[in-house]
mmCIF file of C-alpha atoms in Angstrom:
data_model
loop_
_atom_site.group_PDB
_atom_site.id
_atom_site.type_symbol
_atom_site.label_atom_id
_atom_site.label_comp_id
_atom_site.label_asym_id
_atom_site.label_seq_id
_atom_site.Cartn_x
_atom_site.Cartn_y
_atom_site.Cartn_z
ATOM 1 C CA MET Q 1 73.680 -9.426 -51.247
ATOM 2 C CA MET Q 2 71.378 -12.108 -49.471
ATOM 3 C CA ARG Q 3 68.762 -13.323 -51.357
ATOM 4 C CA LYS Q 4 65.351 -13.764 -49.915
ATOM 5 C CA SER Q 5 62.013 -14.962 -51.059
ATOM 6 C CA VAL Q 6 58.185 -14.182 -49.868
ATOM 7 C CA PHE Q 7 55.390 -16.282 -49.652
ATOM 8 C CA ILE Q 8 52.003 -15.300 -48.916
ATOM 9 C CA TRP Q 9 49.038 -17.462 -47.951
ATOM 10 C CA ILE Q 10 46.095 -17.522 -45.783
ATOM 11 C CA PRO Q 11 46.244 -20.384 -43.382
ATOM 12 C CA VAL Q 12 43.422 -22.722 -42.652
ATOM 13 C CA LEU Q 13 42.230 -22.559 -38.905
ATOM 14 C CA ILE Q 14 40.613 -25.799 -37.274
ATOM 15 C CA SER Q 15 38.864 -26.113 -33.904
ATOM 16 C CA ALA Q 16 36.211 -28.094 -32.834
ATOM 17 C CA CYS Q 17 35.484 -26.501 -29.511
ATOM 18 C CA HIS Q 18 37.016 -23.225 -29.493
ATOM 19 C CA PRO Q 19 36.489 -21.145 -32.841
ATOM 20 C CA ALA Q 20 39.813 -20.364 -34.257
ATOM 21 C CA VAL Q 21 40.155 -16.381 -35.103
ATOM 22 C CA PHE Q 22 43.734 -16.052 -35.946
ATOM 23 C CA SER Q 23 44.443 -13.635 -38.515
ATOM 24 C CA GLY Q 24 47.533 -14.832 -40.517
ATOM 25 C CA GLY Q 25 50.037 -12.351 -42.404
ATOM 26 C CA MET Q 26 52.706 -12.299 -45.297
ATOM 27 C CA GLU Q 27 55.160 -14.979 -44.242
ATOM 28 C CA GLN Q 28 58.671 -13.554 -44.711
ATOM 29 C CA VAL Q 29 61.778 -15.642 -45.417
ATOM 30 C CA LEU Q 30 64.597 -14.337 -43.466
ATOM 31 C CA SER Q 31 67.424 -16.876 -43.930
ATOM 32 C CA ASP Q 32 69.655 -16.942 -47.174
ATOM 33 C CA THR Q 33 67.697 -19.036 -49.817
ATOM 34 C CA LEU Q 34 70.677 -20.484 -50.987
ATOM 35 C CA ARG Q 35 71.835 -22.258 -47.492
ATOM 36 C CA ASP Q 36 70.287 -24.332 -45.506
ATOM 37 C CA ALA Q 37 69.047 -22.432 -42.052
ATOM 38 C CA SER Q 38 67.900 -23.373 -38.763
ATOM 39 C CA CYS Q 39 67.423 -22.765 -34.937
ATOM 40 C CA ALA Q 40 65.268 -19.669 -34.973
ATOM 41 C CA TYR Q 41 65.167 -17.731 -31.968
ATOM 42 C CA MET Q 42 63.581 -14.086 -30.658
ATOM 43 C CA THR Q 43 64.317 -11.568 -28.341
ATOM 44 C CA ARG Q 44 64.183 -7.742 -28.558
ATOM 45 C CA ASP Q 45 67.229 -5.342 -28.129
ATOM 46 C CA THR Q 46 68.041 -2.592 -25.190
ATOM 47 C CA SER Q 47 65.715 -0.555 -27.706
ATOM 48 C CA GLY Q 48 62.841 -2.641 -27.810
ATOM 49 C CA ALA Q 49 63.133 -3.452 -31.330
ATOM 50 C CA LEU Q 50 62.982 -7.136 -32.104
ATOM 51 C CA VAL Q 51 65.451 -9.386 -33.557
ATOM 52 C CA VAL Q 52 65.091 -12.657 -34.750
ATOM 53 C CA SER Q 53 68.316 -14.821 -34.929
ATOM 54 C CA TRP Q 54 69.031 -18.131 -36.552
ATOM 55 C CA VAL Q 55 72.025 -20.461 -37.987
ATOM 56 C CA GLU Q 56 72.702 -20.835 -41.680
ATOM 57 C CA GLN Q 57 75.382 -23.601 -43.108
ATOM 58 C CA ASP Q 58 76.979 -23.571 -46.427
ATOM 59 C CA GLU Q 59 76.240 -26.571 -48.949
ATOM 60 C CA GLY Q 60 77.931 -29.937 -47.477
ATOM 61 C CA VAL Q 61 79.020 -28.638 -44.119
ATOM 62 C CA GLU Q 62 77.436 -29.782 -40.930
ATOM 63 C CA THR Q 63 78.416 -26.794 -38.930
ATOM 64 C CA GLY Q 64 77.138 -23.455 -39.581
ATOM 65 C CA THR Q 65 77.406 -19.582 -38.483
ATOM 66 C CA PHE Q 66 75.045 -17.267 -36.395
ATOM 67 C CA TYR Q 67 72.961 -14.450 -38.157
ATOM 68 C CA TYR Q 68 70.222 -12.270 -36.919
ATOM 69 C CA ALA Q 69 67.939 -9.466 -38.057
ATOM 70 C CA VAL Q 70 65.870 -6.628 -36.421
ATOM 71 C CA SER Q 71 63.057 -5.310 -37.273
ATOM 72 C CA ALA Q 72 61.960 -1.787 -35.745
ATOM 73 C CA ASP Q 73 58.191 -1.871 -36.620
ATOM 74 C CA GLU Q 74 57.226 -5.508 -34.605
ATOM 75 C CA GLY Q 75 58.003 -7.749 -37.206
ATOM 76 C CA LYS Q 76 56.604 -6.063 -40.468
ATOM 77 C CA SER Q 77 59.920 -5.536 -42.176
ATOM 78 C CA PHE Q 78 63.319 -6.556 -41.181
ATOM 79 C CA SER Q 79 66.880 -5.527 -41.662
ATOM 80 C CA ALA Q 80 69.522 -7.322 -44.062
ATOM 81 C CA ALA Q 81 70.680 -9.999 -42.120
ATOM 82 C CA LYS Q 82 73.721 -9.490 -39.813
ATOM 83 C CA LYS Q 83 76.507 -12.183 -39.368
ATOM 84 C CA VAL Q 84 78.608 -13.077 -36.430
ATOM 85 C CA ALA Q 85 81.497 -14.148 -37.624
ATOM 86 C CA THR Q 86 83.127 -14.931 -34.071
ATOM 87 C CA ALA Q 87 80.007 -17.691 -33.812
ATOM 88 C CA THR Q 88 80.924 -20.238 -36.205
ATOM 89 C CA GLY Q 89 81.050 -23.973 -36.262
ATOM 90 C CA ILE Q 90 77.910 -24.627 -34.471
ATOM 91 C CA GLN Q 91 75.813 -27.821 -34.128
ATOM 92 C CA PRO Q 92 72.652 -26.770 -35.510
ATOM 93 C CA HIS Q 93 70.194 -28.240 -32.678
ATOM 94 C CA ALA Q 94 66.931 -26.597 -31.993
ATOM 95 C CA GLU Q 95 66.651 -27.941 -28.425
ATOM 96 C CA ASN Q 96 70.471 -26.968 -28.204
ATOM 97 C CA LEU Q 97 69.273 -23.176 -29.622
ATOM 98 C CA PRO Q 98 71.997 -20.866 -29.856
ATOM 99 C CA LYS Q 99 70.751 -17.416 -28.262
ATOM 100 C CA ILE Q 100 71.407 -13.420 -28.391
ATOM 101 C CA LEU Q 101 71.256 -11.536 -25.211
ATOM 102 C CA PHE Q 102 71.211 -7.207 -25.387
ATOM 103 C CA ARG Q 103 72.668 -6.097 -21.947
ATOM 104 C CA PRO Q 104 71.677 -2.582 -20.813
ATOM 105 C CA ASN Q 105 75.218 -1.732 -21.083
ATOM 106 C CA GLY Q 106 75.662 -2.201 -24.784
ATOM 107 C CA GLU Q 107 77.054 -5.504 -24.769
ATOM 108 C CA VAL Q 108 75.851 -8.178 -26.812
ATOM 109 C CA ILE Q 109 76.278 -12.060 -26.155
ATOM 110 C CA VAL Q 110 75.734 -14.625 -28.510
ATOM 111 C CA MET Q 111 75.982 -18.395 -26.932
ATOM 112 C CA PHE Q 112 76.204 -21.544 -28.777
ATOM 113 C CA GLY Q 113 77.215 -24.853 -28.808
ATOM 114 C CA THR Q 114 79.527 -26.763 -30.813
ATOM 115 C CA GLU Q 115 81.184 -30.127 -30.732
ATOM 116 C CA SER Q 116 83.417 -31.282 -28.008
ATOM 117 C CA ASN Q 117 85.943 -33.774 -29.961
ATOM 118 C CA ASP Q 118 86.537 -35.112 -26.434
ATOM 119 C CA PRO Q 119 87.828 -38.739 -26.384
ATOM 120 C CA ARG Q 120 85.973 -39.465 -22.811
ATOM 121 C CA ASN Q 121 82.722 -38.939 -24.847
ATOM 122 C CA LYS Q 122 82.248 -38.973 -28.582
ATOM 123 C CA TYR Q 123 78.811 -37.464 -28.293
ATOM 124 C CA ALA Q 124 80.240 -34.649 -26.305
ATOM 125 C CA GLY Q 125 79.267 -31.239 -26.556
ATOM 126 C CA LYS Q 126 80.805 -27.638 -26.203
ATOM 127 C CA VAL Q 127 79.037 -24.644 -25.109
ATOM 128 C CA LEU Q 128 81.240 -20.978 -26.416
ATOM 129 C CA TYR Q 129 79.888 -17.395 -26.195
ATOM 130 C CA THR Q 130 81.182 -14.557 -28.047
ATOM 131 C CA ARG Q 131 80.745 -10.820 -26.819
ATOM 132 C CA SER Q 132 80.547 -7.421 -28.533
ATOM 133 C CA PRO Q 133 81.046 -4.221 -26.244
ATOM 134 C CA ASP Q 134 79.680 -2.040 -28.756
ATOM 135 C CA GLY Q 135 75.721 -2.971 -29.708
ATOM 136 C CA GLY Q 136 76.819 -6.012 -31.992
ATOM 137 C CA GLN Q 137 79.809 -3.954 -34.200
ATOM 138 C CA HIS Q 138 82.137 -5.660 -33.402
ATOM 139 C CA TRP Q 139 82.845 -9.042 -31.966
ATOM 140 C CA LEU Q 140 85.625 -10.570 -29.728
ATOM 141 C CA PRO Q 141 86.784 -14.267 -30.250
ATOM 142 C CA ALA Q 142 84.590 -17.279 -28.854
ATOM 143 C CA VAL Q 143 85.512 -18.053 -25.642
ATOM 144 C CA PRO Q 144 84.131 -21.609 -23.809
ATOM 145 C CA LEU Q 145 81.359 -21.278 -21.045
ATOM 146 C CA VAL Q 146 83.731 -23.882 -19.007
ATOM 147 C CA THR Q 147 87.249 -23.913 -18.778
ATOM 148 C CA ASP Q 148 87.250 -26.914 -16.218
ATOM 149 C CA THR Q 149 89.248 -29.353 -17.671
ATOM 150 C CA ALA Q 150 87.287 -31.906 -16.283
ATOM 151 C CA GLY Q 151 83.849 -30.319 -17.562
ATOM 152 C CA TYR Q 152 83.956 -31.875 -21.444
ATOM 153 C CA ASP Q 153 80.194 -31.755 -22.044
ATOM 154 C CA GLN Q 154 77.888 -28.723 -21.608
ATOM 155 C CA ARG Q 155 74.841 -28.472 -23.936
ATOM 156 C CA TYR Q 156 71.000 -27.564 -23.525
ATOM 157 C CA PHE Q 157 71.423 -24.133 -22.049
ATOM 158 C CA ASP Q 158 69.521 -20.990 -21.321
ATOM 159 C CA MET Q 159 70.468 -17.197 -20.521
ATOM 160 C CA ALA Q 160 68.240 -14.517 -19.062
ATOM 161 C CA LEU Q 161 68.851 -10.603 -18.354
ATOM 162 C CA LEU Q 162 68.852 -10.349 -14.739
ATOM 163 C CA PRO Q 163 67.222 -6.851 -12.887
ATOM 164 C CA SER Q 164 70.892 -5.378 -12.101
ATOM 165 C CA GLY Q 165 71.628 -5.903 -16.341
ATOM 166 C CA GLU Q 166 74.135 -8.811 -15.710
ATOM 167 C CA ALA Q 167 73.529 -11.671 -17.519
ATOM 168 C CA VAL Q 168 72.744 -15.058 -16.236
ATOM 169 C CA ALA Q 169 73.029 -18.689 -17.808
ATOM 170 C CA ILE Q 170 72.229 -22.289 -16.764
ATOM 171 C CA TRP Q 171 73.178 -25.287 -18.805
ATOM 172 C CA LEU Q 172 73.729 -29.219 -18.580
ATOM 173 C CA ASP Q 173 77.067 -30.410 -17.569
ATOM 174 C CA ASN Q 174 79.142 -33.655 -17.488
ATOM 175 C CA ARG Q 175 80.493 -32.785 -13.838
ATOM 176 C CA LYS Q 176 78.953 -34.650 -11.179
ATOM 177 C CA HIS Q 177 79.999 -36.059 -7.701
ATOM 178 C CA HIS Q 178 77.647 -39.442 -7.870
ATOM 179 C CA GLN Q 179 77.293 -42.376 -9.839
ATOM 180 C CA GLN Q 180 73.606 -41.775 -10.808
ATOM 181 C CA GLU Q 181 72.367 -41.002 -14.459
ATOM 182 C CA GLY Q 182 71.897 -37.359 -15.738
ATOM 183 C CA SER Q 183 73.545 -34.646 -15.928
ATOM 184 C CA THR Q 184 74.133 -31.615 -13.301
ATOM 185 C CA LEU Q 185 72.876 -28.202 -13.939
ATOM 186 C CA TYR Q 186 75.287 -25.061 -13.597
ATOM 187 C CA ILE Q 187 74.671 -21.562 -13.079
ATOM 188 C CA ALA Q 188 76.632 -18.667 -13.908
ATOM 189 C CA ALA Q 189 76.635 -14.804 -14.636
ATOM 190 C CA THR Q 190 78.278 -11.937 -15.802
ATOM 191 C CA GLY Q 191 80.085 -9.717 -13.354
ATOM 192 C CA ARG Q 192 82.994 -6.914 -12.554
ATOM 193 C CA GLU Q 193 85.202 -9.351 -15.011
ATOM 194 C CA PRO Q 194 84.413 -9.857 -18.442
ATOM 195 C CA GLY Q 195 82.330 -12.650 -19.346
ATOM 196 C CA PHE Q 196 80.843 -15.382 -17.248
ATOM 197 C CA GLY Q 197 82.169 -16.642 -13.973
ATOM 198 C CA GLN Q 198 81.119 -18.140 -10.841
ATOM 199 C CA GLU Q 199 79.860 -21.377 -11.806
ATOM 200 C CA ARG Q 200 78.417 -23.539 -9.715
ATOM 201 C CA GLN Q 201 75.954 -26.504 -9.291
ATOM 202 C CA ILE Q 202 72.378 -26.168 -8.898
ATOM 203 C CA ALA Q 203 70.515 -29.380 -9.329
ATOM 204 C CA GLN Q 204 71.703 -32.853 -10.312
ATOM 205 C CA THR Q 205 70.147 -35.876 -12.299
ATOM 206 C CA VAL Q 206 68.618 -34.007 -14.829
ATOM 207 C CA CYS Q 207 68.189 -35.359 -17.872
ATOM 208 C CA GLN Q 208 70.875 -35.095 -20.382
ATOM 209 C CA CYS Q 209 69.475 -34.322 -23.928
ATOM 210 C CA CYS Q 210 66.322 -31.505 -23.065
ATOM 211 C CA ARG Q 211 66.691 -28.242 -22.835
ATOM 212 C CA THR Q 212 66.294 -26.475 -19.897
ATOM 213 C CA ALA Q 213 64.206 -23.258 -19.284
ATOM 214 C CA LEU Q 214 65.154 -20.025 -17.378
ATOM 215 C CA TYR Q 215 62.785 -17.303 -17.020
ATOM 216 C CA VAL Q 216 62.982 -13.511 -14.996
ATOM 217 C CA ASP Q 217 59.716 -12.546 -13.853
ATOM 218 C CA ALA Q 218 58.569 -8.820 -13.348
ATOM 219 C CA GLN Q 219 59.418 -9.077 -9.602
ATOM 220 C CA GLY Q 220 63.269 -10.251 -10.640
ATOM 221 C CA ALA Q 221 62.923 -13.396 -9.475
ATOM 222 C CA LEU Q 222 64.591 -16.405 -11.361
ATOM 223 C CA HIS Q 223 62.803 -19.161 -12.651
ATOM 224 C CA ALA Q 224 64.683 -22.952 -13.794
ATOM 225 C CA ALA Q 225 62.451 -25.457 -15.399
ATOM 226 C CA PHE Q 226 63.993 -28.814 -16.783
ATOM 227 C CA ARG Q 227 63.462 -32.573 -16.921
ATOM 228 C CA ASP Q 228 64.593 -34.596 -13.989
ATOM 229 C CA ILE Q 229 65.359 -38.115 -13.465
ATOM 230 C CA ILE Q 230 63.582 -38.927 -10.945
ATOM 231 C CA ASN Q 231 64.201 -42.578 -8.810
ATOM 232 C CA ASP Q 232 66.249 -43.464 -11.253
ATOM 233 C CA THR Q 233 63.410 -43.972 -14.384
ATOM 234 C CA ILE Q 234 60.885 -41.543 -14.405
ATOM 235 C CA ARG Q 235 61.397 -38.324 -16.434
ATOM 236 C CA ASP Q 236 59.236 -35.388 -15.481
ATOM 237 C CA MET Q 237 59.199 -31.773 -15.521
ATOM 238 C CA VAL Q 238 60.094 -29.637 -12.425
ATOM 239 C CA HIS Q 239 60.313 -25.918 -11.494
ATOM 240 C CA MET Q 240 63.000 -24.079 -9.183
ATOM 241 C CA VAL Q 241 62.748 -20.431 -7.905
ATOM 242 C CA SER Q 242 65.498 -18.225 -6.754
ATOM 243 C CA THR Q 243 64.576 -14.729 -5.163
ATOM 244 C CA ASP Q 244 68.403 -13.628 -4.458
ATOM 245 C CA GLY Q 245 69.349 -13.172 -7.987
ATOM 246 C CA GLY Q 246 70.431 -17.085 -8.442
ATOM 247 C CA GLN Q 247 72.444 -17.228 -5.226
ATOM 248 C CA THR Q 248 70.223 -20.164 -3.888
ATOM 249 C CA PHE Q 249 67.092 -21.740 -5.525
ATOM 250 C CA SER Q 250 64.070 -23.846 -3.891
ATOM 251 C CA PRO Q 251 64.129 -27.493 -4.181
ATOM 252 C CA PRO Q 252 62.816 -28.701 -7.467
ATOM 253 C CA VAL Q 253 59.492 -29.834 -7.588
ATOM 254 C CA ARG Q 254 57.742 -31.493 -10.224
ATOM 255 C CA ILE Q 255 55.000 -29.753 -11.981
ATOM 256 C CA SER Q 256 52.996 -32.579 -12.994
ATOM 257 C CA PRO Q 257 53.249 -35.946 -11.617
ATOM 258 C CA ASP Q 258 53.196 -37.640 -15.504
ATOM 259 C CA ASN Q 259 55.478 -40.332 -13.889
ATOM 260 C CA TRP Q 260 56.936 -40.918 -17.461
ATOM 261 C CA ALA Q 261 58.963 -43.960 -17.043
ATOM 262 C CA ILE Q 262 61.474 -43.945 -19.852
ATOM 263 C CA ARG Q 263 65.382 -44.943 -20.348
ATOM 264 C CA GLY Q 264 65.743 -42.077 -22.998
ATOM 265 C CA CYS Q 265 66.009 -38.887 -24.018
ATOM 266 C CA PRO Q 266 62.920 -36.995 -25.275
ATOM 267 C CA HIS Q 267 64.735 -33.835 -26.903
ATOM 268 C CA THR Q 268 61.901 -31.741 -26.012
ATOM 269 C CA GLY Q 269 62.142 -29.351 -23.016
ATOM 270 C CA PRO Q 270 60.031 -27.030 -21.151
ATOM 271 C CA THR Q 271 58.920 -23.245 -21.350
ATOM 272 C CA MET Q 272 57.152 -21.300 -18.996
ATOM 273 C CA VAL Q 273 56.401 -17.673 -18.223
ATOM 274 C CA LYS Q 274 54.187 -15.694 -15.515
ATOM 275 C CA ASN Q 275 51.458 -13.144 -15.391
ATOM 276 C CA ALA Q 276 49.235 -11.394 -12.600
ATOM 277 C CA GLU Q 277 47.449 -15.072 -12.650
ATOM 278 C CA GLY Q 278 50.785 -16.629 -11.909
ATOM 279 C CA LEU Q 279 53.099 -19.007 -13.556
ATOM 280 C CA HIS Q 280 52.122 -21.105 -16.776
ATOM 281 C CA PHE Q 281 53.764 -23.931 -18.131
ATOM 282 C CA ALA Q 282 53.803 -26.391 -21.119
ATOM 283 C CA TRP Q 283 55.955 -29.337 -22.126
ATOM 284 C CA PHE Q 284 55.832 -32.634 -23.775
ATOM 285 C CA THR Q 285 55.138 -36.057 -21.782
ATOM 286 C CA MET Q 286 54.411 -39.885 -22.760
ATOM 287 C CA GLY Q 287 53.078 -40.218 -18.925
ATOM 288 C CA GLY Q 288 49.279 -40.171 -18.456
ATOM 289 C CA GLY Q 289 48.751 -39.386 -22.034
ATOM 290 C CA GLN Q 290 51.364 -38.106 -24.863
ATOM 291 C CA GLY Q 291 52.116 -35.006 -26.212
ATOM 292 C CA VAL Q 292 52.281 -31.186 -25.026
ATOM 293 C CA PHE Q 293 50.399 -30.568 -22.041
ATOM 294 C CA TYR Q 294 49.973 -27.167 -19.931
ATOM 295 C CA CYS Q 295 49.368 -26.229 -16.663
ATOM 296 C CA GLN Q 296 49.688 -23.261 -14.113
ATOM 297 C CA SER Q 297 50.500 -22.265 -10.507
ATOM 298 C CA PRO Q 298 49.014 -19.554 -8.975
ATOM 299 C CA ASP Q 299 51.509 -19.310 -5.967
ATOM 300 C CA ASN Q 300 54.872 -19.284 -7.441
ATOM 301 C CA GLY Q 301 55.526 -22.667 -7.794
ATOM 302 C CA ILE Q 302 54.143 -24.323 -4.688
ATOM 303 C CA THR Q 303 51.211 -26.009 -6.128
ATOM 304 C CA TYR Q 304 50.123 -26.896 -9.599
ATOM 305 C CA THR Q 305 46.911 -26.823 -11.582
ATOM 306 C CA LYS Q 306 45.935 -30.487 -13.183
ATOM 307 C CA LYS Q 307 47.656 -30.562 -16.583
ATOM 308 C CA GLU Q 308 45.404 -29.823 -19.490
ATOM 309 C CA SER Q 309 46.429 -31.385 -22.972
ATOM 310 C CA ILE Q 310 46.811 -29.084 -25.880
ATOM 311 C CA SER Q 311 46.579 -30.841 -28.772
ATOM 312 C CA ALA Q 312 44.349 -33.861 -29.969
ATOM 313 C CA LEU Q 313 47.630 -35.625 -31.952
ATOM 314 C CA PRO Q 314 49.998 -37.144 -29.550
ATOM 315 C CA THR Q 315 52.983 -36.084 -32.096
ATOM 316 C CA ALA Q 316 52.511 -32.534 -31.003
ATOM 317 C CA LYS Q 317 56.225 -31.142 -29.387
ATOM 318 C CA HIS Q 318 58.235 -28.835 -28.664
ATOM 319 C CA PRO Q 319 55.803 -26.026 -27.117
ATOM 320 C CA GLN Q 320 56.979 -22.596 -26.669
ATOM 321 C CA LEU Q 321 54.870 -19.884 -24.552
ATOM 322 C CA THR Q 322 54.662 -16.106 -23.946
ATOM 323 C CA THR Q 323 52.620 -13.589 -22.265
ATOM 324 C CA LEU Q 324 50.485 -11.173 -24.197
ATOM 325 C CA ARG Q 325 50.391 -7.080 -23.315
ATOM 326 C CA ASN Q 326 47.255 -7.637 -21.975
ATOM 327 C CA GLY Q 327 48.304 -10.473 -19.563
ATOM 328 C CA GLY Q 328 46.856 -13.089 -21.815
ATOM 329 C CA LEU Q 329 49.425 -15.737 -23.031
ATOM 330 C CA ALA Q 330 50.282 -17.357 -26.399
ATOM 331 C CA LEU Q 331 51.089 -21.120 -27.090
ATOM 332 C CA VAL Q 332 52.543 -22.193 -30.029
ATOM 333 C CA TRP Q 333 54.006 -26.253 -31.097
ATOM 334 C CA ASP Q 334 54.572 -28.224 -33.867
ATOM 335 C CA GLU Q 335 53.114 -31.678 -34.517
ATOM 336 C CA ALA Q 336 53.393 -33.974 -37.569
ATOM 337 C CA ALA Q 337 49.990 -33.832 -39.340
ATOM 338 C CA ASP Q 338 50.539 -36.726 -41.536
ATOM 339 C CA THR Q 339 53.043 -38.951 -43.079
ATOM 340 C CA SER Q 340 54.846 -36.142 -45.238
ATOM 341 C CA GLY Q 341 53.934 -32.545 -43.578
ATOM 342 C CA ASN Q 342 54.495 -31.093 -39.841
ATOM 343 C CA ARG Q 343 52.567 -28.069 -38.914
ATOM 344 C CA ILE Q 344 52.894 -25.085 -36.422
ATOM 345 C CA GLY Q 345 50.043 -24.791 -33.878
ATOM 346 C CA MET Q 346 48.686 -21.971 -31.813
ATOM 347 C CA GLN Q 347 46.451 -21.576 -28.944
ATOM 348 C CA HIS Q 348 45.498 -18.381 -27.468
ATOM 349 C CA LYS Q 349 44.473 -18.091 -23.737
ATOM 350 C CA ALA Q 350 43.309 -15.801 -21.190
ATOM 351 C CA GLY Q 351 45.441 -14.945 -18.600
ATOM 352 C CA ASN Q 352 43.823 -17.397 -16.029
ATOM 353 C CA GLY Q 353 44.790 -19.886 -18.808
ATOM 354 C CA GLU Q 354 41.036 -20.513 -20.165
ATOM 355 C CA THR Q 355 41.692 -21.451 -23.741
ATOM 356 C CA VAL Q 356 40.067 -18.488 -26.180
ATOM 357 C CA ALA Q 357 41.055 -19.796 -29.440
ATOM 358 C CA LYS Q 358 43.249 -22.705 -31.245
ATOM 359 C CA GLY Q 359 44.296 -23.556 -34.638
ATOM 360 C CA PHE Q 360 46.895 -23.920 -36.801
ATOM 361 C CA ILE Q 361 49.124 -21.226 -38.760
ATOM 362 C CA THR Q 362 51.096 -23.484 -41.524
ATOM 363 C CA PRO Q 363 48.881 -25.833 -43.723
ATOM 364 C CA PRO Q 364 49.270 -29.745 -42.911
ATOM 365 C CA GLU Q 365 50.968 -30.206 -46.439
ATOM 366 C CA VAL Q 366 53.877 -28.291 -45.464
ATOM 367 C CA PHE Q 367 57.028 -29.309 -42.897
ATOM 368 C CA ALA Q 368 57.260 -26.440 -40.401
ATOM 369 C CA SER Q 369 59.047 -27.036 -37.261
ATOM 370 C CA PHE Q 370 60.372 -25.721 -33.972
ATOM 371 C CA PRO Q 371 58.368 -22.275 -33.324
ATOM 372 C CA VAL Q 372 59.397 -19.234 -31.176
ATOM 373 C CA LEU Q 373 57.176 -16.351 -30.669
ATOM 374 C CA GLU Q 374 57.210 -12.806 -29.294
ATOM 375 C CA PRO Q 375 54.059 -10.299 -28.859
ATOM 376 C CA VAL Q 376 53.775 -8.074 -31.351
ATOM 377 C CA GLY Q 377 51.777 -4.529 -30.697
ATOM 378 C CA GLU Q 378 48.464 -4.947 -29.578
ATOM 379 C CA GLY Q 379 46.835 -8.408 -30.123
ATOM 380 C CA SER Q 380 49.330 -9.650 -32.221
ATOM 381 C CA VAL Q 381 52.220 -12.382 -32.078
ATOM 382 C CA LEU Q 382 55.522 -13.112 -34.349
ATOM 383 C CA VAL Q 383 56.150 -16.563 -35.086
ATOM 384 C CA ALA Q 384 59.489 -18.211 -36.142
ATOM 385 C CA TYR Q 385 60.403 -21.375 -37.382
ATOM 386 C CA LYS Q 386 61.902 -23.051 -39.525
ATOM 387 C CA LYS Q 387 60.055 -24.818 -43.020
ATOM 388 C CA ARG Q 388 61.276 -27.214 -45.411
ATOM 389 C CA VAL Q 389 60.544 -26.651 -49.416
ATOM 390 C CA LYS Q 390 62.049 -29.467 -51.274
ATOM 391 C CA GLU Q 391 65.547 -30.086 -50.228
ATOM 392 C CA ARG Q 392 66.080 -26.713 -48.722
ATOM 393 C CA GLU Q 393 65.397 -25.597 -45.213
ATOM 394 C CA MET Q 394 64.986 -21.871 -44.107
ATOM 395 C CA VAL Q 395 63.556 -19.711 -41.638
ATOM 396 C CA CYS Q 396 60.398 -18.098 -41.745
ATOM 397 C CA VAL Q 397 58.073 -15.357 -39.415
ATOM 398 C CA GLN Q 398 54.552 -14.559 -39.877
ATOM 399 C CA ARG Q 399 52.851 -12.429 -38.133
ATOM 400 C CA VAL Q 400 49.771 -13.576 -36.231
ATOM 401 C CA ALA Q 401 46.751 -11.463 -34.709
ATOM 402 C CA LEU Q 402 44.573 -12.726 -32.209
#
């Protein structure tokens, strides 16, 4: 029987310009408190029920196993954790985030990253996925996303559901036909044959260690965002879009001319959503300022507004965006509050991007990081995150009223 703990507290909210009006609810611990847990992710199943997933590790073991729980009441309560026994050996990494996807035909896909153990690159990773043809009752053995023996390093993937009901994935890959720095961005989709197929390159010179973002809008367009390497030294965020189901993409365009020149990997990728006002982006940079920034594109990626700083602290990283049911936006991130704590920040925006309120949903003395979120009910969001208590890490959720 999985042991659970529940903590109740009222968050302190601080905002100089926009009064914070968030109302924090009960913090629930979803993971087993006898194991370390991380890599919180959130989605919905085919019935619309909320699904939170994570990775748990046994004591002294560096890799973990995939778990998920389902909520039929918009995050107020959750089922017992469900273990996906064929999704194991996972390298817990919140940028290379394991994900679960529910297809309309009843198939469920879990995708995750493992060690590659390839002599050509000791740091290489491998992306695997396991499928359940019956809604999660039974799981098939995990298989590699890439079977080409020339492909020994795949990671920083994302998955989405196409309007056709097929699943699509993008990822960073070592295979390239040039000598420039960076990885290649690949795409593959499900089809007539089981699993993913018809892989192909869609971008090159991509920063090797930041998560990618894949988003399907209400019109069926497929958007990809990632950190590109421009002129060998600049690592800025770019966006590209496909209006034919991923067959072709527009050229990558910078969402902001940050001109961040760095010979290294920031390990913090972009996030994007779309509403009636256009596309909205958030990301981390140290070019033209440091921390998390926000911008929007009213014309589907042709032009972009000037970036807006989200947090007063340069330690802000790992942003995630969602659209609310009324067309507004909610944005979360994490930031180091002092030498010992790490807190989760939140910003509520109107549909046009104007800030309505901002504050924090965890106290500064607690170490909380890597938040994800999903709209629930009317005017609320559920936020999931990793929280450290003494030497133990756990996955928590908190329902927050905006």
